[in-house]
Each structure stands twice: as C-alpha cells, then as structure tokens.
Amino acid sequence: MKAFVVAAGLGTRLRPLTDSRPKALVEIRGEALLGHVLRKLVAAGYDDITVNAYHFADQILDYVASHDFGVAVHVSDERGILDPAGPLETGGGILQARRFLDGDSFLVHNVDILSNLDLAALRAAYRPESLGTLVVSDRKTQRYFLFNGQMRLVGWTNLATGEVRSPFADIDPAACRKYAFAGIYQLSSKVFPVMEGLGFSNRFPVVDFFLAACKEQAIYGYVPDGLEMVDVGKLDTLTLAEDFVQRANTRLTK
C-alpha cells in the first residue's frame, strides 16, 4: 500500500528550531516527527512510502538513508523544480511525486500531525469510485470544509472573515455540515489526470484543488470516532505533542 508524507514545508512557525533543520526532523521525545509518522504508517501496513523534501532536503535524504523502517521509503526532492525557489505546496508536491504514487489509491499524511487515527478504518471508509476521502473532525477552529447531508464536499468557509468558497453558486453555508480538516486523506490515483484537466500544475495548495474538483468529482468527509490529534505547527504545541506521545507509548506498554 502506498502513502505520501507531506514534509517539504519551511516550518516558519516552529522557528528557531527550523532555522537549522526541516520541520520533519524536529524531535518529540527523542524521535523525529517523520519517524513517528513513518512508524505509524508501517504499523498500519503501508509498505511503499514517499516523503517530499525541500527545506534542508539533504537532512531528510540522510535521515531516510540512515534509518531502516523495513519498507521502501522514497524521497521526492522539490529543490530546483520552480523559479523562484520554494516548495510546491501540498497539491504541487502530490503531483510532483506522481511517479511514486500512480497506479492505485494512496494515503496522504502531513508530517506534523500526530493522532490515534485508525488508518485501517479510513481505508474501509474510502469509496473506490470517489476522488478521495478527507479525515475531518468536529473541533473548534476558524476554517472549515463544508459538506452536504451525504458528507460530500461542497465548499469551504472562514468564520473569522465570512469568506465562503465553493463551485456551487447557490451554496448555503448555514445548511452545510462544518468540519475541520485533519491533514490526512485517501486519494484515488485518478487525482493526477483530474489535476491536469483542471489546469493545476507546479505550485498549488491542495485545498484549492479540492474546491475546484468537488463540483464534478465526489470527495467525501470521514469523521472518525474518538479522534485525538496534535498539529505540531507551533512552538506552543510541542508540549502537547510530547504528552500525546507519552500517553500513546503508555497505552502500548500496558
């Protein structure tokens, strides 16, 4: 089974830690974020994993080369792909890694997300005829995906600004189900021709693609029971991440 770990970001909100290393190699209880995610994927049966890299990409290449996870781990190096230089963002990163991911459905997992998500349950919820299934949760935030009664994606909103984005002109956000994106999702390999058909290339956010594609393509939301997760995006979340890993390790040793 194939998986893609999104790890090319600059990690600006984790400075000064990311002034000398990629976010993927920030350590939580002695292990890099990338290591935590890779071990979770391997334990769930993923045996063909791709990691993208840009910021301090050589460190990620060295990390993958020096750690044996027992499965194939590829690195999609985004340096030099665009001018001016910069990572391709998540959508562009997925498209750039097509040579590793094409041929079957695959999981996408942000490197800075630690969770208790049952990945087998996500795979069971994925509908092969759809473009993808997004893990979402009922947590308090400002930005939400909007879903209809069948949990099909129809738009996005920012409650702080009142902005609503949708390919459906008659959308009523008040009538939609609102859920926060968890940064983990299962995609069909047909995502690649759909991206190209909609004119997406090079650098683009994956959310922009989802909102363009959802008019013609079925993209569903999946709300797992009892989801616990930590988005390790800022310095003040490091303690939360350490506590989460400690509790997870305690459960495993009982």
PDB file of C-alpha atoms in Angstrom:
ATOM      1  CA  MET A   1       0.000   0.000   0.000  1.00  0.00           C
ATOM      2  CA  LYS A   2       1.217   3.454  -0.898  1.00  0.00           C
ATOM      3  CA  ALA A   3       1.447   6.582   1.252  1.00  0.00           C
ATOM      4  CA  PHE A   4       2.770  10.110   0.802  1.00  0.00           C
ATOM      5  CA  VAL A   5       4.147  12.110   3.728  1.00  0.00           C
ATOM      6  CA  VAL A   6       3.990  15.878   3.269  1.00  0.00           C
ATOM      7  CA  ALA A   7       7.287  17.145   4.684  1.00  0.00           C
ATOM      8  CA  ALA A   8       8.603  19.890   2.374  1.00  0.00           C
ATOM      9  CA  GLY A   9       7.299  22.947   4.241  1.00  0.00           C
ATOM     10  CA  LEU A  10       9.518  25.684   5.641  1.00  0.00           C
ATOM     11  CA  GLY A  11       8.187  25.273   9.181  1.00  0.00           C
ATOM     12  CA  THR A  12       8.277  29.018   9.820  1.00  0.00           C
ATOM     13  CA  ARG A  13       6.002  28.800  12.860  1.00  0.00           C
ATOM     14  CA  LEU A  14       8.486  26.463  14.537  1.00  0.00           C
ATOM     15  CA  ARG A  15      11.419  28.862  14.340  1.00  0.00           C
ATOM     16  CA  PRO A  16      14.095  28.963  15.688  1.00  0.00           C
ATOM     17  CA  LEU A  17      14.042  25.129  15.635  1.00  0.00           C
ATOM     18  CA  THR A  18      13.601  25.112  11.857  1.00  0.00           C
ATOM     19  CA  ASP A  19      16.413  27.592  11.241  1.00  0.00           C
ATOM     20  CA  SER A  20      18.796  24.631  11.130  1.00  0.00           C
ATOM     21  CA  ARG A  21      16.603  21.629  10.301  1.00  0.00           C
ATOM     22  CA  PRO A  22      13.395  20.743   8.476  1.00  0.00           C
ATOM     23  CA  LYS A  23      10.178  20.557  10.474  1.00  0.00           C
ATOM     24  CA  ALA A  24      10.071  16.838   9.725  1.00  0.00           C
ATOM     25  CA  LEU A  25      13.168  16.309  11.870  1.00  0.00           C
ATOM     26  CA  VAL A  26      12.029  18.278  14.921  1.00  0.00           C
ATOM     27  CA  GLU A  27      12.132  15.721  17.711  1.00  0.00           C
ATOM     28  CA  ILE A  28       9.300  14.710  20.003  1.00  0.00           C
ATOM     29  CA  ARG A  29      10.502  12.590  22.923  1.00  0.00           C
ATOM     30  CA  GLY A  30      13.729  11.725  21.156  1.00  0.00           C
ATOM     31  CA  GLU A  31      12.301  10.815  17.765  1.00  0.00           C
ATOM     32  CA  ALA A  32      11.809  12.985  14.684  1.00  0.00           C
ATOM     33  CA  LEU A  33       8.263  13.813  13.636  1.00  0.00           C
ATOM     34  CA  LEU A  34       8.985  11.984  10.399  1.00  0.00           C
ATOM     35  CA  GLY A  35       9.953   8.881  12.357  1.00  0.00           C
ATOM     36  CA  HIS A  36       6.726   8.953  14.351  1.00  0.00           C
ATOM     37  CA  VAL A  37       4.644   9.191  11.174  1.00  0.00           C
ATOM     38  CA  LEU A  38       6.608   6.552   9.264  1.00  0.00           C
ATOM     39  CA  ARG A  39       6.334   4.058  12.124  1.00  0.00           C
ATOM     40  CA  LYS A  40       2.587   4.630  12.306  1.00  0.00           C
ATOM     41  CA  LEU A  41       2.237   4.037   8.570  1.00  0.00           C
ATOM     42  CA  VAL A  42       4.376   0.892   8.616  1.00  0.00           C
ATOM     43  CA  ALA A  43       2.417  -0.500  11.572  1.00  0.00           C
ATOM     44  CA  ALA A  44      -0.778   0.063   9.569  1.00  0.00           C
ATOM     45  CA  GLY A  45       0.519  -1.959   6.618  1.00  0.00           C
ATOM     46  CA  TYR A  46       1.906   0.722   4.283  1.00  0.00           C
ATOM     47  CA  ASP A  47       4.945  -0.683   2.510  1.00  0.00           C
ATOM     48  CA  ASP A  48       5.642   1.874  -0.247  1.00  0.00           C
ATOM     49  CA  ILE A  49       6.044   5.348   1.237  1.00  0.00           C
ATOM     50  CA  THR A  50       7.150   8.612  -0.362  1.00  0.00           C
ATOM     51  CA  VAL A  51       8.314  11.690   1.556  1.00  0.00           C
ATOM     52  CA  ASN A  52       8.678  15.048  -0.146  1.00  0.00           C
ATOM     53  CA  ALA A  53      11.511  17.388   0.794  1.00  0.00           C
ATOM     54  CA  TYR A  54      12.633  20.954   0.147  1.00  0.00           C
ATOM     55  CA  HIS A  55      13.724  22.815   3.310  1.00  0.00           C
ATOM     56  CA  PHE A  56      17.056  21.228   4.354  1.00  0.00           C
ATOM     57  CA  ALA A  57      16.222  18.396   1.968  1.00  0.00           C
ATOM     58  CA  ASP A  58      19.664  16.833   2.361  1.00  0.00           C
ATOM     59  CA  GLN A  59      18.893  16.185   6.023  1.00  0.00           C
ATOM     60  CA  ILE A  60      15.715  14.322   5.096  1.00  0.00           C
ATOM     61  CA  LEU A  61      17.600  12.316   2.467  1.00  0.00           C
ATOM     62  CA  ASP A  62      20.241  11.417   5.072  1.00  0.00           C
ATOM     63  CA  TYR A  63      17.576  10.525   7.637  1.00  0.00           C
ATOM     64  CA  VAL A  64      15.782   8.163   5.252  1.00  0.00           C
ATOM     65  CA  ALA A  65      19.071   6.590   4.152  1.00  0.00           C
ATOM     66  CA  SER A  66      20.253   6.023   7.735  1.00  0.00           C
ATOM     67  CA  HIS A  67      17.015   4.564   9.155  1.00  0.00           C
ATOM     68  CA  ASP A  68      15.605   1.179   8.239  1.00  0.00           C
ATOM     69  CA  PHE A  69      11.821   1.144   8.531  1.00  0.00           C
ATOM     70  CA  GLY A  70      11.546  -2.248   6.861  1.00  0.00           C
ATOM     71  CA  VAL A  71       9.705  -0.885   3.822  1.00  0.00           C
ATOM     72  CA  ALA A  72      10.501   1.117   0.698  1.00  0.00           C
ATOM     73  CA  VAL A  73      10.811   4.839   1.504  1.00  0.00           C
ATOM     74  CA  HIS A  74      11.346   7.231  -1.413  1.00  0.00           C
ATOM     75  CA  VAL A  75      12.153  10.951  -1.308  1.00  0.00           C
ATOM     76  CA  SER A  76      10.565  13.354  -3.796  1.00  0.00           C
ATOM     77  CA  ASP A  77      13.109  16.200  -3.826  1.00  0.00           C
ATOM     78  CA  GLU A  78      11.454  19.510  -4.767  1.00  0.00           C
ATOM     79  CA  ARG A  79      14.597  21.643  -4.894  1.00  0.00           C
ATOM     80  CA  GLY A  80      15.095  23.343  -8.231  1.00  0.00           C
ATOM     81  CA  ILE A  81      11.634  22.459  -9.561  1.00  0.00           C
ATOM     82  CA  LEU A  82      10.433  26.067  -9.697  1.00  0.00           C
ATOM     83  CA  ASP A  83      11.970  29.507 -10.054  1.00  0.00           C
ATOM     84  CA  PRO A  84      11.800  31.414  -7.766  1.00  0.00           C
ATOM     85  CA  ALA A  85      12.774  28.582  -5.492  1.00  0.00           C
ATOM     86  CA  GLY A  86      10.279  27.296  -2.965  1.00  0.00           C
ATOM     87  CA  PRO A  87       8.340  24.183  -2.041  1.00  0.00           C
ATOM     88  CA  LEU A  88       5.485  23.187  -4.299  1.00  0.00           C
ATOM     89  CA  GLU A  89       2.837  23.318  -1.542  1.00  0.00           C
ATOM     90  CA  THR A  90       0.858  20.187  -0.840  1.00  0.00           C
ATOM     91  CA  GLY A  91      -1.047  19.964  -4.129  1.00  0.00           C
ATOM     92  CA  GLY A  92       2.037  20.532  -6.232  1.00  0.00           C
ATOM     93  CA  GLY A  93       4.001  18.125  -4.066  1.00  0.00           C
ATOM     94  CA  ILE A  94       1.500  15.334  -4.669  1.00  0.00           C
ATOM     95  CA  LEU A  95       1.564  15.967  -8.425  1.00  0.00           C
ATOM     96  CA  GLN A  96       5.382  16.074  -8.482  1.00  0.00           C
ATOM     97  CA  ALA A  97       5.506  12.675  -6.731  1.00  0.00           C
ATOM     98  CA  ARG A  98       3.216  11.059  -9.306  1.00  0.00           C
ATOM     99  CA  ARG A  99       5.907   8.618 -10.468  1.00  0.00           C
ATOM    100  CA  PHE A 100       5.899   7.067  -6.980  1.00  0.00           C
ATOM    101  CA  LEU A 101       2.150   7.208  -6.317  1.00  0.00           C
ATOM    102  CA  ASP A 102       0.388   6.446  -9.586  1.00  0.00           C
ATOM    103  CA  GLY A 103      -1.490   3.209 -10.162  1.00  0.00           C
ATOM    104  CA  ASP A 104      -3.591   2.809  -7.024  1.00  0.00           C
ATOM    105  CA  SER A 105      -5.189   4.808  -4.259  1.00  0.00           C
ATOM    106  CA  PHE A 106      -2.775   6.231  -1.701  1.00  0.00           C
ATOM    107  CA  LEU A 107      -2.764   7.853   1.719  1.00  0.00           C
ATOM    108  CA  VAL A 108      -1.583  11.430   2.269  1.00  0.00           C
ATOM    109  CA  HIS A 109      -0.387  12.310   5.780  1.00  0.00           C
ATOM    110  CA  ASN A 110       1.042  15.646   6.941  1.00  0.00           C
ATOM    111  CA  VAL A 111       4.309  15.123   8.803  1.00  0.00           C
ATOM    112  CA  ASP A 112       3.274  17.447  11.636  1.00  0.00           C
ATOM    113  CA  ILE A 113       0.124  15.532  12.577  1.00  0.00           C
ATOM    114  CA  LEU A 114       0.227  13.061  15.453  1.00  0.00           C
ATOM    115  CA  SER A 115      -3.000  11.162  16.034  1.00  0.00           C
ATOM    116  CA  ASN A 116      -4.668   7.997  17.214  1.00  0.00           C
ATOM    117  CA  LEU A 117      -6.422   7.621  13.845  1.00  0.00           C
ATOM    118  CA  ASP A 118      -7.181   4.045  12.855  1.00  0.00           C
ATOM    119  CA  LEU A 119      -5.817   4.023   9.304  1.00  0.00           C
ATOM    120  CA  ALA A 120      -7.493   0.707   8.501  1.00  0.00           C
ATOM    121  CA  ALA A 121     -10.849   2.291   9.336  1.00  0.00           C
ATOM    122  CA  LEU A 122     -10.049   5.179   6.990  1.00  0.00           C
ATOM    123  CA  ARG A 123      -9.282   2.739   4.188  1.00  0.00           C
ATOM    124  CA  ALA A 124     -12.566   0.957   4.868  1.00  0.00           C
ATOM    125  CA  ALA A 125     -14.431   4.276   4.649  1.00  0.00           C
ATOM    126  CA  TYR A 126     -12.794   5.176   1.332  1.00  0.00           C
ATOM    127  CA  ARG A 127     -15.053   4.690  -1.692  1.00  0.00           C
ATOM    128  CA  PRO A 128     -13.072   3.470  -4.712  1.00  0.00           C
ATOM    129  CA  GLU A 129     -15.363   5.310  -7.138  1.00  0.00           C
ATOM    130  CA  SER A 130     -14.657   8.662  -5.445  1.00  0.00           C
ATOM    131  CA  LEU A 131     -11.717  11.021  -5.863  1.00  0.00           C
ATOM    132  CA  GLY A 132     -10.910  10.916  -2.175  1.00  0.00           C
ATOM    133  CA  THR A 133     -11.868  10.757   1.467  1.00  0.00           C
ATOM    134  CA  LEU A 134     -10.755  13.516   3.840  1.00  0.00           C
ATOM    135  CA  VAL A 135     -10.350  12.947   7.577  1.00  0.00           C
ATOM    136  CA  VAL A 136     -12.172  15.774   9.347  1.00  0.00           C
ATOM    137  CA  SER A 137     -13.188  16.467  12.922  1.00  0.00           C
ATOM    138  CA  ASP A 138     -15.688  18.472  14.906  1.00  0.00           C
ATOM    139  CA  ARG A 139     -13.106  20.734  16.556  1.00  0.00           C
ATOM    140  CA  LYS A 140     -13.220  24.441  17.129  1.00  0.00           C
ATOM    141  CA  THR A 141     -11.342  26.495  14.547  1.00  0.00           C
ATOM    142  CA  GLN A 142     -11.985  29.342  12.107  1.00  0.00           C
ATOM    143  CA  ARG A 143     -11.676  27.458   8.808  1.00  0.00           C
ATOM    144  CA  TYR A 144     -14.000  24.610   7.911  1.00  0.00           C
ATOM    145  CA  PHE A 145     -14.779  22.380   4.987  1.00  0.00           C
ATOM    146  CA  LEU A 146     -18.479  22.380   4.095  1.00  0.00           C
ATOM    147  CA  PHE A 147     -20.290  19.109   3.390  1.00  0.00           C
ATOM    148  CA  ASN A 148     -23.801  18.245   2.284  1.00  0.00           C
ATOM    149  CA  GLY A 149     -26.053  15.712   4.021  1.00  0.00           C
ATOM    150  CA  GLN A 150     -24.217  12.815   2.371  1.00  0.00           C
ATOM    151  CA  MET A 151     -20.859  14.157   3.640  1.00  0.00           C
ATOM    152  CA  ARG A 152     -19.820  15.123   0.126  1.00  0.00           C
ATOM    153  CA  LEU A 153     -17.537  18.162  -0.042  1.00  0.00           C
ATOM    154  CA  VAL A 154     -19.260  21.280  -1.391  1.00  0.00           C
ATOM    155  CA  GLY A 155     -17.169  24.187  -0.150  1.00  0.00           C
ATOM    156  CA  TRP A 156     -15.038  25.914   2.480  1.00  0.00           C
ATOM    157  CA  THR A 157     -15.527  28.828   4.844  1.00  0.00           C
ATOM    158  CA  ASN A 158     -13.538  31.095   7.139  1.00  0.00           C
ATOM    159  CA  LEU A 159     -15.768  32.092  10.028  1.00  0.00           C
ATOM    160  CA  ALA A 160     -13.460  34.924  11.093  1.00  0.00           C
ATOM    161  CA  THR A 161     -13.701  36.729   7.755  1.00  0.00           C
ATOM    162  CA  GLY A 162     -17.011  35.388   6.465  1.00  0.00           C
ATOM    163  CA  GLU A 163     -15.338  34.142   3.292  1.00  0.00           C
ATOM    164  CA  VAL A 164     -17.072  31.264   1.519  1.00  0.00           C
ATOM    165  CA  ARG A 165     -15.509  29.361  -1.381  1.00  0.00           C
ATOM    166  CA  SER A 166     -17.461  26.866  -3.436  1.00  0.00           C
ATOM    167  CA  PRO A 167     -18.006  25.874  -7.072  1.00  0.00           C
ATOM    168  CA  PHE A 168     -21.742  25.822  -6.313  1.00  0.00           C
ATOM    169  CA  ALA A 169     -23.240  29.291  -6.754  1.00  0.00           C
ATOM    170  CA  ASP A 170     -26.321  28.534  -4.642  1.00  0.00           C
ATOM    171  CA  ILE A 171     -24.495  27.121  -1.620  1.00  0.00           C
ATOM    172  CA  ASP A 172     -25.971  27.950   1.784  1.00  0.00           C
ATOM    173  CA  PRO A 173     -23.204  27.556   4.398  1.00  0.00           C
ATOM    174  CA  ALA A 174     -25.768  27.551   7.205  1.00  0.00           C
ATOM    175  CA  ALA A 175     -27.319  24.395   5.758  1.00  0.00           C
ATOM    176  CA  CYS A 176     -23.978  22.602   5.436  1.00  0.00           C
ATOM    177  CA  ARG A 177     -22.107  20.397   7.849  1.00  0.00           C
ATOM    178  CA  LYS A 178     -18.906  22.101   9.019  1.00  0.00           C
ATOM    179  CA  TYR A 179     -15.808  20.092   9.885  1.00  0.00           C
ATOM    180  CA  ALA A 180     -12.140  20.928  10.372  1.00  0.00           C
ATOM    181  CA  PHE A 181      -9.543  19.333   8.105  1.00  0.00           C
ATOM    182  CA  ALA A 182      -7.144  16.912   9.828  1.00  0.00           C
ATOM    183  CA  GLY A 183      -4.380  16.816   7.199  1.00  0.00           C
ATOM    184  CA  ILE A 184      -4.841  13.080   6.497  1.00  0.00           C
ATOM    185  CA  TYR A 185      -6.715  11.703   3.476  1.00  0.00           C
ATOM    186  CA  GLN A 186      -7.005   8.845   0.995  1.00  0.00           C
ATOM    187  CA  LEU A 187      -6.866   9.726  -2.707  1.00  0.00           C
ATOM    188  CA  SER A 188      -7.579   7.848  -5.908  1.00  0.00           C
ATOM    189  CA  SER A 189      -4.776   7.802  -8.460  1.00  0.00           C
ATOM    190  CA  LYS A 190      -7.207   9.443 -10.871  1.00  0.00           C
ATOM    191  CA  VAL A 191      -6.406  12.610  -8.949  1.00  0.00           C
ATOM    192  CA  PHE A 192      -3.479  13.179 -11.320  1.00  0.00           C
ATOM    193  CA  PRO A 193      -5.424  13.463 -14.603  1.00  0.00           C
ATOM    194  CA  VAL A 194      -8.096  15.473 -12.768  1.00  0.00           C
ATOM    195  CA  MET A 195      -5.440  17.934 -11.569  1.00  0.00           C
ATOM    196  CA  GLU A 196      -4.109  18.303 -15.093  1.00  0.00           C
ATOM    197  CA  GLY A 197      -7.592  18.576 -16.581  1.00  0.00           C
ATOM    198  CA  LEU A 198      -8.423  21.448 -14.236  1.00  0.00           C
ATOM    199  CA  GLY A 199      -5.204  23.253 -15.126  1.00  0.00           C
ATOM    200  CA  PHE A 200      -3.314  22.631 -11.885  1.00  0.00           C
ATOM    201  CA  SER A 201       0.464  22.344 -12.191  1.00  0.00           C
ATOM    202  CA  ASN A 202       3.662  23.257 -10.390  1.00  0.00           C
ATOM    203  CA  ARG A 203       2.861  25.001  -7.078  1.00  0.00           C
ATOM    204  CA  PHE A 204      -0.675  24.960  -5.642  1.00  0.00           C
ATOM    205  CA  PRO A 205      -2.476  24.307  -2.343  1.00  0.00           C
ATOM    206  CA  VAL A 206      -4.347  21.025  -2.212  1.00  0.00           C
ATOM    207  CA  VAL A 207      -7.400  22.776  -0.722  1.00  0.00           C
ATOM    208  CA  ASP A 208      -7.671  24.903  -3.871  1.00  0.00           C
ATOM    209  CA  PHE A 209      -7.708  21.719  -5.915  1.00  0.00           C
ATOM    210  CA  PHE A 210     -10.337  20.047  -3.731  1.00  0.00           C
ATOM    211  CA  LEU A 211     -12.632  23.062  -4.060  1.00  0.00           C
ATOM    212  CA  ALA A 212     -12.252  23.123  -7.837  1.00  0.00           C
ATOM    213  CA  ALA A 213     -12.680  19.375  -8.238  1.00  0.00           C
ATOM    214  CA  CYS A 214     -15.619  18.785  -5.922  1.00  0.00           C
ATOM    215  CA  LYS A 215     -18.181  20.081  -8.398  1.00  0.00           C
ATOM    216  CA  GLU A 216     -17.652  17.134 -10.746  1.00  0.00           C
ATOM    217  CA  GLN A 217     -15.791  14.679  -8.526  1.00  0.00           C
ATOM    218  CA  ALA A 218     -17.065  13.043  -5.338  1.00  0.00           C
ATOM    219  CA  ILE A 219     -14.858  13.936  -2.365  1.00  0.00           C
ATOM    220  CA  TYR A 220     -16.166  12.735   0.973  1.00  0.00           C
ATOM    221  CA  GLY A 221     -15.502  13.641   4.572  1.00  0.00           C
ATOM    222  CA  TYR A 222     -14.791  10.978   7.188  1.00  0.00           C
ATOM    223  CA  VAL A 223     -15.335  11.760  10.883  1.00  0.00           C
ATOM    224  CA  PRO A 224     -13.598   9.071  12.968  1.00  0.00           C
ATOM    225  CA  ASP A 225     -14.882   8.226  16.425  1.00  0.00           C
ATOM    226  CA  GLY A 226     -12.734   9.361  19.328  1.00  0.00           C
ATOM    227  CA  LEU A 227     -10.120  11.100  17.217  1.00  0.00           C
ATOM    228  CA  GLU A 228      -7.252  12.594  19.200  1.00  0.00           C
ATOM    229  CA  MET A 229      -4.677  14.607  17.317  1.00  0.00           C
ATOM    230  CA  VAL A 230      -1.977  17.218  17.757  1.00  0.00           C
ATOM    231  CA  ASP A 231      -0.984  19.581  14.968  1.00  0.00           C
ATOM    232  CA  VAL A 232       2.692  20.230  15.720  1.00  0.00           C
ATOM    233  CA  GLY A 233       2.734  23.524  13.885  1.00  0.00           C
ATOM    234  CA  LYS A 234       3.852  25.996  16.519  1.00  0.00           C
ATOM    235  CA  LEU A 235       6.295  26.047  19.420  1.00  0.00           C
ATOM    236  CA  ASP A 236       3.490  26.026  21.981  1.00  0.00           C
ATOM    237  CA  THR A 237       2.230  22.695  20.622  1.00  0.00           C
ATOM    238  CA  LEU A 238       5.476  20.825  21.356  1.00  0.00           C
ATOM    239  CA  THR A 239       4.499  20.099  24.955  1.00  0.00           C
ATOM    240  CA  LEU A 240       1.106  18.841  23.795  1.00  0.00           C
ATOM    241  CA  ALA A 241       2.878  16.583  21.295  1.00  0.00           C
ATOM    242  CA  GLU A 242       5.224  15.202  23.954  1.00  0.00           C
ATOM    243  CA  ASP A 243       2.278  14.465  26.241  1.00  0.00           C
ATOM    244  CA  PHE A 244       0.419  12.770  23.389  1.00  0.00           C
ATOM    245  CA  VAL A 245       3.390  10.527  22.532  1.00  0.00           C
ATOM    246  CA  GLN A 246       3.917   9.647  26.191  1.00  0.00           C
ATOM    247  CA  ARG A 247       0.278   8.637  26.609  1.00  0.00           C
ATOM    248  CA  ALA A 248       0.395   6.631  23.373  1.00  0.00           C
ATOM    249  CA  ASN A 249       3.529   4.805  24.500  1.00  0.00           C
ATOM    250  CA  THR A 250       1.983   4.109  27.902  1.00  0.00           C
ATOM    251  CA  ARG A 251      -1.053   2.520  26.252  1.00  0.00           C
ATOM    252  CA  LEU A 252       1.202   0.328  24.115  1.00  0.00           C
ATOM    253  CA  THR A 253       3.155  -0.995  27.099  1.00  0.00           C
ATOM    254  CA  LYS A 254       0.125  -1.860  29.209  1.00  0.00           C
TER     255      LYS A 254
END
